[in-house]
Every structure is written in C-alpha cells, then in structure tokens.
Amino acid sequence: MDAAADAYDAATDPAERKKQAEIIARALHEDVPVIITVWSGAVRAYRSDRVRGLRAHPSAFLDLTTVSRA
C-alpha cells in the first residue's frame, strides 16, 4: 500500500496515476475491515394519554427521570 501510494504521488502520467489508484482502491476494498453498526432499538408499548416523557435509549436502558403521568 505504501509503495502504491508513493508511486501514485510520483506519477506524472494520468494512465500510471489511474493504475496506482486502482491498486490502492483494490487493497482498501479487500483488506480493510468493515464495521456495520446496528441499533435494534427497544420497543416499548405505552399509552400516550397516560404517560409523558418516555424516550428510547440506545442501550435499551429504561430512563424514567423524564417520565410523568399525563
């Protein structure tokens, strides 16, 4: 990867620059891990005419500090 990056920087010919860019792109595509983040959000059923302030939390933590009766 370093050699391809150096060759890309040093290239003056557009065709050579494209060739080095393809080498870099292929290496990044094949060798760099992919991290897929997922939030499966907690589903909570409640009646909005009786409860106010209930919010979903990314960790599924039930935070009742803002909850009040409607």
XYZ file of N, CA, C and O in Angstrom:
280
model
N 0.822 -1.181 0.000
C 0.000 0.000 0.000
C 0.870 1.249 0.000
O 0.591 2.184 -0.754
N 1.910 1.265 0.825
C 2.795 2.428 0.862
C 3.479 2.645 -0.485
O 3.595 3.782 -0.948
N 3.922 1.545 -1.087
C 4.595 1.657 -2.386
C 3.635 2.188 -3.448
O 4.010 3.031 -4.271
N 2.393 1.732 -3.422
C 1.401 2.199 -4.391
C 1.070 3.673 -4.151
O 0.918 4.438 -5.108
N 1.005 4.084 -2.902
C 0.732 5.488 -2.595
C 1.891 6.371 -3.051
O 1.680 7.450 -3.611
N 3.123 5.904 -2.818
C 4.297 6.657 -3.275
C 4.321 6.740 -4.800
O 4.621 7.793 -5.372
N 4.014 5.622 -5.460
C 4.000 5.596 -6.927
C 2.898 6.504 -7.467
O 3.076 7.181 -8.482
N 1.765 6.545 -6.779
C 0.663 7.431 -7.189
C 1.096 8.890 -7.088
O 0.854 9.686 -7.992
N 1.742 9.234 -5.972
C 2.200 10.612 -5.780
C 3.263 11.008 -6.797
O 3.318 12.162 -7.225
N 4.112 10.053 -7.173
C 5.216 10.346 -8.084
C 4.801 10.332 -9.557
O 5.518 10.868 -10.396
N 3.678 9.718 -9.860
C 3.268 9.573 -11.265
C 2.916 10.916 -11.886
O 2.231 11.741 -11.279
N 3.405 11.106 -13.103
C 3.061 12.318 -13.858
C 2.128 11.981 -15.021
O 1.454 12.860 -15.542
N 2.097 10.728 -15.398
C 1.244 10.252 -16.488
C -0.131 9.881 -15.918
O -0.217 9.102 -14.958
N -1.216 10.416 -16.462
C -2.553 10.090 -15.952
C -2.863 8.588 -15.961
O -3.525 8.090 -15.058
N -2.367 7.866 -16.957
C -2.627 6.421 -17.026
C -1.927 5.695 -15.878
O -2.497 4.784 -15.257
N -0.696 6.089 -15.575
C 0.036 5.477 -14.458
C -0.625 5.842 -13.131
O -0.734 5.009 -12.230
N -1.069 7.056 -13.018
C -1.758 7.503 -11.797
C -3.049 6.699 -11.593
O -3.356 6.279 -10.477
N -3.779 6.451 -12.672
C -5.007 5.658 -12.593
C -4.698 4.228 -12.186
O -5.399 3.637 -11.365
N -3.623 3.669 -12.729
C -3.221 2.301 -12.397
C -2.909 2.179 -10.902
O -3.359 1.239 -10.231
N -2.171 3.150 -10.365
C -1.832 3.124 -8.942
C -3.079 3.349 -8.079
O -3.224 2.736 -7.020
N -3.984 4.193 -8.534
C -5.232 4.418 -7.797
C -6.064 3.145 -7.734
O -6.691 2.853 -6.711
N -6.078 2.372 -8.810
C -6.814 1.105 -8.821
C -6.190 0.104 -7.852
O -6.904 -0.643 -7.183
N -4.863 0.087 -7.767
C -4.175 -0.803 -6.815
C -4.557 -0.416 -5.385
O -4.881 -1.275 -4.556
N -4.551 0.881 -5.116
C -4.910 1.363 -3.776
C -6.369 1.037 -3.471
O -6.686 0.535 -2.381
N -7.257 1.290 -4.414
C -8.685 1.016 -4.203
C -8.937 -0.465 -3.965
O -9.733 -0.839 -3.102
N -8.256 -1.322 -4.710
C -8.428 -2.769 -4.543
C -7.950 -3.203 -3.155
O -8.613 -3.995 -2.477
N -6.806 -2.676 -2.732
C -6.281 -3.027 -1.412
C -7.238 -2.565 -0.311
O -7.498 -3.301 0.649
N -7.760 -1.359 -0.444
C -8.699 -0.867 0.560
C -9.979 -1.687 0.579
O -10.538 -1.968 1.640
N -10.432 -2.096 -0.591
C -11.663 -2.882 -0.680
C -11.487 -4.278 -0.085
O -12.381 -4.791 0.598
N -10.342 -4.896 -0.316
C -10.132 -6.282 0.107
C -9.568 -6.418 1.511
O -9.837 -7.406 2.185
N -8.772 -5.455 1.953
C -8.028 -5.640 3.197
C -8.520 -4.823 4.388
O -8.082 -5.054 5.501
N -9.390 -3.859 4.158
C -9.869 -3.035 5.260
C -11.165 -3.642 5.792
O -12.091 -3.885 5.039
N -11.212 -3.888 7.102
C -12.432 -4.481 7.663
C -13.594 -3.496 7.615
O -13.400 -2.283 7.607
N -14.775 -4.030 7.591
C -15.981 -3.219 7.568
C -16.668 -3.361 8.916
O -16.832 -4.468 9.426
N -17.044 -2.241 9.479
C -17.771 -2.254 10.745
C -19.196 -1.819 10.446
O -19.433 -0.717 9.956
N -20.124 -2.700 10.727
C -21.533 -2.403 10.493
C -22.176 -2.161 11.851
O -22.255 -3.074 12.677
N -22.584 -0.935 12.080
C -23.203 -0.614 13.366
C -24.706 -0.825 13.262
O -25.321 -0.508 12.248
N -25.267 -1.372 14.307
C -26.691 -1.662 14.313
C -27.268 -1.244 15.658
O -26.679 -1.500 16.703
N -28.374 -0.578 15.616
C -29.113 -0.297 16.838
C -30.485 -0.901 16.666
O -31.242 -0.518 15.789
N -30.778 -1.876 17.477
C -32.044 -2.584 17.321
C -33.159 -1.968 18.150
O -34.172 -2.594 18.358
N -32.957 -0.791 18.636
C -33.958 -0.027 19.368
C -34.967 -0.831 20.166
O -35.547 -1.774 19.675
N -35.165 -0.460 21.382
C -36.117 -1.161 22.235
C -37.527 -0.689 21.918
O -37.778 0.501 21.768
N -38.434 -1.604 21.822
C -39.826 -1.272 21.579
C -40.554 -1.315 22.917
O -40.486 -2.309 23.642
N -41.209 -0.226 23.232
C -41.957 -0.164 24.482
C -43.378 0.292 24.162
O -43.576 1.301 23.486
N -44.313 -0.430 24.651
C -45.703 -0.046 24.447
C -46.179 0.734 25.661
O -45.941 0.331 26.801
N -46.790 1.852 25.413
C -47.372 2.638 26.496
C -48.495 3.494 25.930
O -48.563 3.716 24.727
N -49.332 3.954 26.791
C -50.448 4.787 26.357
C -50.061 6.247 26.525
O -49.781 6.699 27.632
N -50.043 6.974 25.410
C -49.618 8.368 25.450
C -50.607 9.265 26.203
O -50.255 10.369 26.591
N -51.825 8.763 26.407
C -52.772 9.569 27.176
C -52.566 9.395 28.682
O -53.180 10.088 29.477
N -51.664 8.483 29.068
C -51.392 8.260 30.494
C -49.948 8.558 30.888
O -49.682 8.808 32.057
N -49.011 8.478 29.921
C -47.589 8.632 30.222
C -46.984 9.666 29.288
O -47.259 9.676 28.097
N -46.143 10.543 29.846
C -45.422 11.536 29.041
C -43.919 11.424 29.331
O -43.524 11.087 30.440
N -43.103 11.725 28.308
C -41.662 11.826 28.516
C -40.874 10.538 28.395
O -39.675 10.529 28.653
N -41.494 9.447 27.999
C -40.781 8.184 27.850
C -40.040 8.188 26.515
O -40.636 8.380 25.465
N -38.712 8.026 26.573
C -37.886 8.078 25.363
C -37.082 6.794 25.220
O -36.672 6.196 26.210
N -36.825 6.424 23.967
C -35.971 5.268 23.698
C -34.526 5.648 23.987
O -34.112 6.791 23.797
N -33.732 4.698 24.447
C -32.324 4.904 24.748
C -31.527 3.876 23.962
O -31.924 2.711 23.893
N -30.392 4.257 23.341
C -29.619 3.328 22.506
C -29.190 2.045 23.209
O -29.040 1.017 22.583
N -29.009 2.084 24.526
C -28.561 0.888 25.230
C -29.724 0.073 25.786
O -29.517 -0.846 26.547
N -30.940 0.430 25.426
C -32.154 -0.218 25.924
C -32.348 0.036 27.423
O -33.109 -0.635 28.087
N -31.627 1.024 27.957
C -31.760 1.422 29.355
C -33.092 2.144 29.525
O -33.439 3.011 28.734
N -33.818 1.799 30.522
C -35.109 2.434 30.778
C -34.893 3.627 31.704
O -34.698 3.475 32.908
N -34.864 4.817 31.124
C -34.627 6.049 31.874
C -35.966 6.676 32.201
O -36.686 7.176 31.339
N -36.318 6.648 33.471
C -37.613 7.169 33.905
C -37.500 8.555 34.509
O -38.453 9.056 35.089
N -36.351 9.211 34.396
C -36.164 10.525 35.013
C -37.027 11.599 34.371
O -37.294 12.612 35.010
N -37.442 11.424 33.133
C -38.263 12.453 32.469
C -39.714 12.020 32.322
O -40.501 12.736 31.717
N -40.085 10.903 32.900
C -41.435 10.370 32.748
C -42.371 10.963 33.810
O -42.008 11.105 34.961
N -43.566 11.278 33.354
C -44.594 11.750 34.273
C -45.946 11.245 33.803
O -46.091 10.807 32.680
N -46.916 11.337 34.718
C -48.271 10.960 34.326
C -48.866 12.060 33.480
O -48.629 13.247 33.705
N -49.671 11.660 32.532
C -50.313 12.659 31.674
C -51.531 13.233 32.337
O -52.114 12.705 33.211
